[in-house]
XYZ file of N, CA, C and O in Angstrom:
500
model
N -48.617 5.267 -6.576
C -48.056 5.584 -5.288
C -47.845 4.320 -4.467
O -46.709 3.962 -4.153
N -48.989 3.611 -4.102
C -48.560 2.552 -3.600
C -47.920 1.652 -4.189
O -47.379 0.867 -3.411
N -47.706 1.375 -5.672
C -46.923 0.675 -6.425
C -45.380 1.109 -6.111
O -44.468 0.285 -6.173
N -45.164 2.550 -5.751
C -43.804 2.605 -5.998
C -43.055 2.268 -4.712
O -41.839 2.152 -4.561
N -44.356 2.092 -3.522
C -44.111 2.019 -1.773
C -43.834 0.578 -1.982
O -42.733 0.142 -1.644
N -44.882 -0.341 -2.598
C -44.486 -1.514 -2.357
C -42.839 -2.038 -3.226
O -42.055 -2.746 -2.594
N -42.484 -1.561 -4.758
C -41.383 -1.601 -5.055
C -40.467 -1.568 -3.795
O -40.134 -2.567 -3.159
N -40.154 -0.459 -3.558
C -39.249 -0.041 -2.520
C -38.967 -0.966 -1.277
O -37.875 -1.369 -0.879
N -40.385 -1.234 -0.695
C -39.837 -2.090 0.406
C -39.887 -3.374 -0.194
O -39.311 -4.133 0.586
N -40.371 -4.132 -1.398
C -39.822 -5.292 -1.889
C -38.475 -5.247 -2.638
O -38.244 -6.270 -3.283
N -37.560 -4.307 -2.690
C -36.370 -4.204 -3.192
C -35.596 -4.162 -1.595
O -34.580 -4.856 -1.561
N -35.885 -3.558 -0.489
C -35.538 -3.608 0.901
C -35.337 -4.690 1.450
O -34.323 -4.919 2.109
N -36.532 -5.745 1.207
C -36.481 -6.896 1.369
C -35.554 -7.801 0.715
O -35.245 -8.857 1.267
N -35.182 -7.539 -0.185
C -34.397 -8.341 -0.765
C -33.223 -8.285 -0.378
O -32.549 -9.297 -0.185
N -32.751 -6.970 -0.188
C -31.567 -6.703 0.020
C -30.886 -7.133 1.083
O -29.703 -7.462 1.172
N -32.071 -7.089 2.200
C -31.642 -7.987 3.632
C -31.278 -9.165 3.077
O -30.068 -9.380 3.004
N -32.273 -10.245 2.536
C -32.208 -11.125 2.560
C -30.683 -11.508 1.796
O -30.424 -12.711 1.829
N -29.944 -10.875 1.309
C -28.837 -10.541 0.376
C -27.448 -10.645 1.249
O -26.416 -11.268 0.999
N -27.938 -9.466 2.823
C -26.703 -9.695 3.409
C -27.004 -11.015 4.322
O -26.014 -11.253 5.014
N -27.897 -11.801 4.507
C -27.829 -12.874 5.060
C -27.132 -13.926 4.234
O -26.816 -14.991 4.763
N -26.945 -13.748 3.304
C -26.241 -14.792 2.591
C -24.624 -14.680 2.232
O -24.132 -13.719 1.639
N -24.139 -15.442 2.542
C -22.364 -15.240 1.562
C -22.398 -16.043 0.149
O -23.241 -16.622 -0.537
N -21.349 -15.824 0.113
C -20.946 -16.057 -1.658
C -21.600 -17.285 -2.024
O -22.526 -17.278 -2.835
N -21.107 -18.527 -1.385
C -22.015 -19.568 -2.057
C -22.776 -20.122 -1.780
O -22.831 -21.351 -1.829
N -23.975 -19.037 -1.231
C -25.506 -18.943 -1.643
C -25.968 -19.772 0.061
O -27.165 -19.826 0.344
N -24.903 -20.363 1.069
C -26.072 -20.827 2.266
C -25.518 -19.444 3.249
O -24.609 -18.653 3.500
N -27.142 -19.999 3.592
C -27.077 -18.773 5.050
C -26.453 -19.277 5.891
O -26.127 -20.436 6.148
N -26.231 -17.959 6.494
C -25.394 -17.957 7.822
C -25.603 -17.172 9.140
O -25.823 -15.992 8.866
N -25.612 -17.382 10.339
C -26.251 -16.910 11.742
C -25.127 -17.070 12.475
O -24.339 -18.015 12.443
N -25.090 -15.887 13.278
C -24.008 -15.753 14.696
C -22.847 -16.154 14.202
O -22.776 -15.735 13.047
N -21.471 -17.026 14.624
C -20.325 -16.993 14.509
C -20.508 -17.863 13.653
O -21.071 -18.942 13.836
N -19.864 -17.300 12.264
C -19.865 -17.685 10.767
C -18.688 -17.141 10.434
O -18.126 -16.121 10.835
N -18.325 -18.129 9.477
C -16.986 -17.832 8.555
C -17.351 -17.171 7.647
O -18.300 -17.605 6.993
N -16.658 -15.716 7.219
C -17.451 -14.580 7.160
C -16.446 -14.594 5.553
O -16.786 -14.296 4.409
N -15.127 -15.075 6.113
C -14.079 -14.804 4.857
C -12.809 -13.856 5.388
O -11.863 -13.459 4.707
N -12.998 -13.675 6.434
C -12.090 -12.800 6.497
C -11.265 -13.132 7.694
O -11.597 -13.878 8.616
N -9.769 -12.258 7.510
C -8.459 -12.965 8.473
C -8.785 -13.303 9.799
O -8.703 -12.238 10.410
N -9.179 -14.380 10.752
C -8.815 -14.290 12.446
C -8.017 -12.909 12.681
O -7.672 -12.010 11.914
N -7.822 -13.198 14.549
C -7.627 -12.132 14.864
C -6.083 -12.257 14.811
O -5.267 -11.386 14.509
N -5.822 -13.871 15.268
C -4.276 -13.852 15.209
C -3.524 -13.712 14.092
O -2.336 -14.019 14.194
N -3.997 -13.258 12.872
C -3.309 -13.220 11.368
C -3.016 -11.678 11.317
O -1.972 -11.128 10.967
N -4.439 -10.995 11.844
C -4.451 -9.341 12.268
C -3.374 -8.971 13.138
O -2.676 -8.009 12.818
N -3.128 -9.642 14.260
C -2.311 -9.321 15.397
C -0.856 -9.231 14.629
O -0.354 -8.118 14.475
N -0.116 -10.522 14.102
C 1.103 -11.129 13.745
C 1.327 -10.316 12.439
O 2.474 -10.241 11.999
N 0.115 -9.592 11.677
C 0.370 -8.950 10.159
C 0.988 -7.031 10.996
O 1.759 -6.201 10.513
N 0.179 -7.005 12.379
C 0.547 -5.741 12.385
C 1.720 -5.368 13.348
O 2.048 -4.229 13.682
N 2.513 -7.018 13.877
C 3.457 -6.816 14.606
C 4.903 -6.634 13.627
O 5.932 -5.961 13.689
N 4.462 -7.401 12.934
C 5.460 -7.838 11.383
C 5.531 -6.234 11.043
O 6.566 -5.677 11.408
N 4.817 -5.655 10.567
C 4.581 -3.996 9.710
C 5.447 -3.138 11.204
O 6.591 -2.694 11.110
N 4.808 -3.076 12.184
C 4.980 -2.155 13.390
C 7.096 -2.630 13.580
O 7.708 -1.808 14.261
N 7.797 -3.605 13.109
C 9.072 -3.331 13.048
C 9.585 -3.270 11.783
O 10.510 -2.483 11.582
N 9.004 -4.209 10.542
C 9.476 -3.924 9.407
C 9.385 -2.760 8.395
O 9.941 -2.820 7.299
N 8.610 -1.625 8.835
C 8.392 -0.726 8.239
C 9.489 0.560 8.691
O 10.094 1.289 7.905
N 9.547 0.597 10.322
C 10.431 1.283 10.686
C 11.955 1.041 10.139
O 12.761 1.901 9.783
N 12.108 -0.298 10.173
C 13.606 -0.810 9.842
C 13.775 -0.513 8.431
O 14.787 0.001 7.955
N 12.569 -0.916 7.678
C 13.054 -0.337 5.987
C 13.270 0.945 6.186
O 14.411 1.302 5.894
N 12.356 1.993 6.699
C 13.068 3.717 6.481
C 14.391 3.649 7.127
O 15.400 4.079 6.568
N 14.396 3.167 8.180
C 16.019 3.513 8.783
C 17.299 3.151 7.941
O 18.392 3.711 8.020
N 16.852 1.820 6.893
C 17.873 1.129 6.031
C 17.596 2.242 5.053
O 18.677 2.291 4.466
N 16.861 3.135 4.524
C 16.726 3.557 3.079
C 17.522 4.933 3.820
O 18.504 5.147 3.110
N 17.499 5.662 4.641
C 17.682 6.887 5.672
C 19.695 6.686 5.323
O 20.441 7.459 4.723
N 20.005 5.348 5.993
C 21.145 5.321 5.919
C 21.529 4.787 4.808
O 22.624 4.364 5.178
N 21.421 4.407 3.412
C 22.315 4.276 2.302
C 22.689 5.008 1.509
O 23.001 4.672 0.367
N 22.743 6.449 2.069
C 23.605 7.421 1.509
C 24.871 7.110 2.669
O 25.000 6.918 3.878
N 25.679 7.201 1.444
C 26.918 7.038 2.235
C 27.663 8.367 2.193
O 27.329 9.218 1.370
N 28.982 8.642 3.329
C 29.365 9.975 3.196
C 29.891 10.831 2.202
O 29.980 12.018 2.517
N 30.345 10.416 0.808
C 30.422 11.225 0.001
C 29.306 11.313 -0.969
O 29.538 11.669 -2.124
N 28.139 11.021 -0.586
C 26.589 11.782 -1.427
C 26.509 10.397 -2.300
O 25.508 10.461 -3.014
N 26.890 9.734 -2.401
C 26.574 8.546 -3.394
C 25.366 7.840 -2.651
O 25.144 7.645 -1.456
N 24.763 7.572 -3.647
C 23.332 5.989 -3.007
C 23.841 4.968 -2.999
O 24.663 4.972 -3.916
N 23.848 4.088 -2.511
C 23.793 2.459 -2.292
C 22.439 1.797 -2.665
O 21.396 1.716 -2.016
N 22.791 1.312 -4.000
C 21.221 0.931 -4.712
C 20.958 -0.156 -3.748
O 19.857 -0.252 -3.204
N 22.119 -1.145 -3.468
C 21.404 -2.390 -3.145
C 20.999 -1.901 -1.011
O 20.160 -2.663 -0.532
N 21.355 -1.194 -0.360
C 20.818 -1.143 0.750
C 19.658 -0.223 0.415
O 18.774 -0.532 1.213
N 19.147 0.922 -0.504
C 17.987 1.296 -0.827
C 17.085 0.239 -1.103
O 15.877 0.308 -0.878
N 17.590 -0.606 -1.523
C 16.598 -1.663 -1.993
C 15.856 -2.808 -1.541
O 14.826 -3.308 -1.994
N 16.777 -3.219 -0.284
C 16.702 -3.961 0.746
C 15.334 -2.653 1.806
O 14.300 -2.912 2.421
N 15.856 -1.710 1.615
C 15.164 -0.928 2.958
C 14.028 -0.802 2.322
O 13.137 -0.731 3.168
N 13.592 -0.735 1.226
C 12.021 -0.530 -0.105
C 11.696 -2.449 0.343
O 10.613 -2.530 0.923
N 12.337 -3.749 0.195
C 11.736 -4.449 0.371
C 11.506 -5.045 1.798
O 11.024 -6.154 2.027
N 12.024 -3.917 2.932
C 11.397 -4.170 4.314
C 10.180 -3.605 4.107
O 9.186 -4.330 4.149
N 10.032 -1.942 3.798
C 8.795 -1.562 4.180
C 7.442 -2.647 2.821
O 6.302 -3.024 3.090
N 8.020 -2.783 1.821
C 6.976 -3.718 1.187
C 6.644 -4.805 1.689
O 5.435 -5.012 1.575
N 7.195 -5.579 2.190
C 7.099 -6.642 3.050
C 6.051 -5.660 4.481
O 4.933 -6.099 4.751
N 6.323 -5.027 4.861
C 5.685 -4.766 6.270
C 4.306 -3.638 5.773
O 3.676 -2.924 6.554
N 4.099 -3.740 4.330
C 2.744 -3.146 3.710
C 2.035 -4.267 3.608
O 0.838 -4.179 3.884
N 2.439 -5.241 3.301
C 1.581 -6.397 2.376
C 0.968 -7.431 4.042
O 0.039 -8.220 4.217
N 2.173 -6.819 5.061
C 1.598 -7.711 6.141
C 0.386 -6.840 6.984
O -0.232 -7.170 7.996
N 0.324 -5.938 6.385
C -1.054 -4.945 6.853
C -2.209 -5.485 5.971
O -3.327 -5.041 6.230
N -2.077 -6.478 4.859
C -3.734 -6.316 4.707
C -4.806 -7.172 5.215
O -5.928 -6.947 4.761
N -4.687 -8.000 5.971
C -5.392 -8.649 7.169
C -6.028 -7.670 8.042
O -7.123 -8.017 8.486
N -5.536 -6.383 8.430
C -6.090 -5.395 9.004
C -7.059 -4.867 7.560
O -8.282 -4.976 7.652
N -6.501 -4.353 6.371
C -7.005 -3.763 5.417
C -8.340 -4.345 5.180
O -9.301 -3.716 4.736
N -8.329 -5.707 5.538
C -9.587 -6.133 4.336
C -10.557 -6.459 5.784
O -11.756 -6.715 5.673
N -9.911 -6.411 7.034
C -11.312 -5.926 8.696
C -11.988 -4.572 8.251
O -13.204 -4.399 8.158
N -10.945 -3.581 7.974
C -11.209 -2.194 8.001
C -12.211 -2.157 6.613
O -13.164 -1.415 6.852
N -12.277 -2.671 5.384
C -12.825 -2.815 4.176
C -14.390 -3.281 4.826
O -15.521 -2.795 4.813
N -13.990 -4.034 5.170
C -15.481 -4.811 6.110
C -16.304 -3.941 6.961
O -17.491 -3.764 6.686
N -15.749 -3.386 7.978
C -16.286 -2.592 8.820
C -16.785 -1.154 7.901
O -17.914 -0.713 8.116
N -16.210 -0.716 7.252
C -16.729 -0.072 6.547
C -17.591 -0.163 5.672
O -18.279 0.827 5.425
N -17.715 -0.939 5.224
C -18.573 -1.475 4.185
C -20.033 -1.503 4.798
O -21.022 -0.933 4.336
N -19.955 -2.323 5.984
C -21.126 -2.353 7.380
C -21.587 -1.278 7.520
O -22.813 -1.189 7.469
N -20.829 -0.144 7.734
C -21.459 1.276 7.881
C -22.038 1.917 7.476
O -22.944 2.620 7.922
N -21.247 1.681 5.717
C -21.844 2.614 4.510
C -23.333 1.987 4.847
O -24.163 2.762 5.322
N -23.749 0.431 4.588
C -24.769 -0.145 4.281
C -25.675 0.389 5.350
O -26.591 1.095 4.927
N -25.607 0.178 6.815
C -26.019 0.965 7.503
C -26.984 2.409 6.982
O -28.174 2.585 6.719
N -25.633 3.368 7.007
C -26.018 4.262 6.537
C -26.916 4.634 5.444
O -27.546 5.677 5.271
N -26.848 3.587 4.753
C -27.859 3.683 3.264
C -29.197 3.397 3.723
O -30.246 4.015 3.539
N -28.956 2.367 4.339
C -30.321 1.912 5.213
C -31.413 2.962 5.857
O -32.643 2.917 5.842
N -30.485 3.946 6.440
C -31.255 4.682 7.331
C -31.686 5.931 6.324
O -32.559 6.791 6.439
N -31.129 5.781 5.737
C -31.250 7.334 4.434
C -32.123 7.219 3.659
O -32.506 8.179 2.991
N -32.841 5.572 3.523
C -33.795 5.222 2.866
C -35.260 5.627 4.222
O -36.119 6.503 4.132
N -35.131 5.008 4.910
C -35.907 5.155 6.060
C -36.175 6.741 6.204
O -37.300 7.238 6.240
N -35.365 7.218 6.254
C -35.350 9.406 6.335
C -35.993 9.576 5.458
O -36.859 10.428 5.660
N -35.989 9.018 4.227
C -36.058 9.279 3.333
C -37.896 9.044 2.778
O -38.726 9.668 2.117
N -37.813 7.878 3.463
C -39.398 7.776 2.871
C -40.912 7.941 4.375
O -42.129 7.830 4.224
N -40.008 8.264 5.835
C -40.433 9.051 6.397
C -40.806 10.486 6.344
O -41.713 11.047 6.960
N -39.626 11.178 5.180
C -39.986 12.539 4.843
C -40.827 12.486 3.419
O -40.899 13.492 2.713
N -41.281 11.583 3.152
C -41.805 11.547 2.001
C -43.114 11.586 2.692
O -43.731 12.645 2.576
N -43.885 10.251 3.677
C -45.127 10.295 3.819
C -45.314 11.796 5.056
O -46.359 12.424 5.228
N -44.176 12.017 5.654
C -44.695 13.478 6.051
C -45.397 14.743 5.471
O -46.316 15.462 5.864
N -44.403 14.715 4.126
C -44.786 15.630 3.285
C -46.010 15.201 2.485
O -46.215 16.029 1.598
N -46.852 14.257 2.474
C -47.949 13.549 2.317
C -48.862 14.193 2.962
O -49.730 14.871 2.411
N -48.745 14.039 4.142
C -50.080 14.169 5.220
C -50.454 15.743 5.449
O -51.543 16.195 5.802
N -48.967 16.621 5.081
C -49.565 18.164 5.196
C -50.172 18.392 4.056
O -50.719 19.476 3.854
């Protein structure tokens, strides 16, 4: 029993000590280069998407021309606006990857804690 208490919080421990570190191995405190886009790469990736995405549907919307035929090459142009204005979203993608990621861990955190609070509860009755 106490072998498996101390496992647990020496695997806990570690794990902190895990997110204190980045990839190549030095620690890091308060405003640290974390790896991920500034804000102005976020801002300029989602101003880029917020017109190039609209403008590709409107170009793909209009290359039917009036007798029912497609226009491959303005379909194609309007597919490489909105690709272009996907790829300038992942500066947001890989904040949102992050922040989430924070949460889950969070969350795991505390589920362990519930978890082995309801354990020594169910102990003591």
């Amino acid at each position: 029993m106490i072998k498996r208490i101390s496992i647990l919080l020496l695997s806990l421990l570690t794990s902190f000590t895990a997110f204190a570190r980045d990839y190549s191995g030095h620690r890091y405190y308060g405003d640290a280069d974390i790896g991920l886009p500034n804000g102005n790469e976020v801002g300029i990736g989602l101003v880029i998407a917020l017109i190039a995405i609209p403008i590709g549907y409107l170009i793909i919307n209009m290359s039917e021309s009036n007798n029912g035929e497609d226009n491959m090459f303005v379909g194609c142009l309007g597919l490489l606006f909105i690709g272009g204005g996907i790829i300038s979203l992942l500066p947001l993608l890989a904040w949102l990857c992050a922040i989430a990621n924070v949460l889950i861990s969070i969350g795991f955190v505390l589920f362990i804690i519930v978890v082995v609070i309801g354990f020594f509860m169910a102990k003591s009755k």
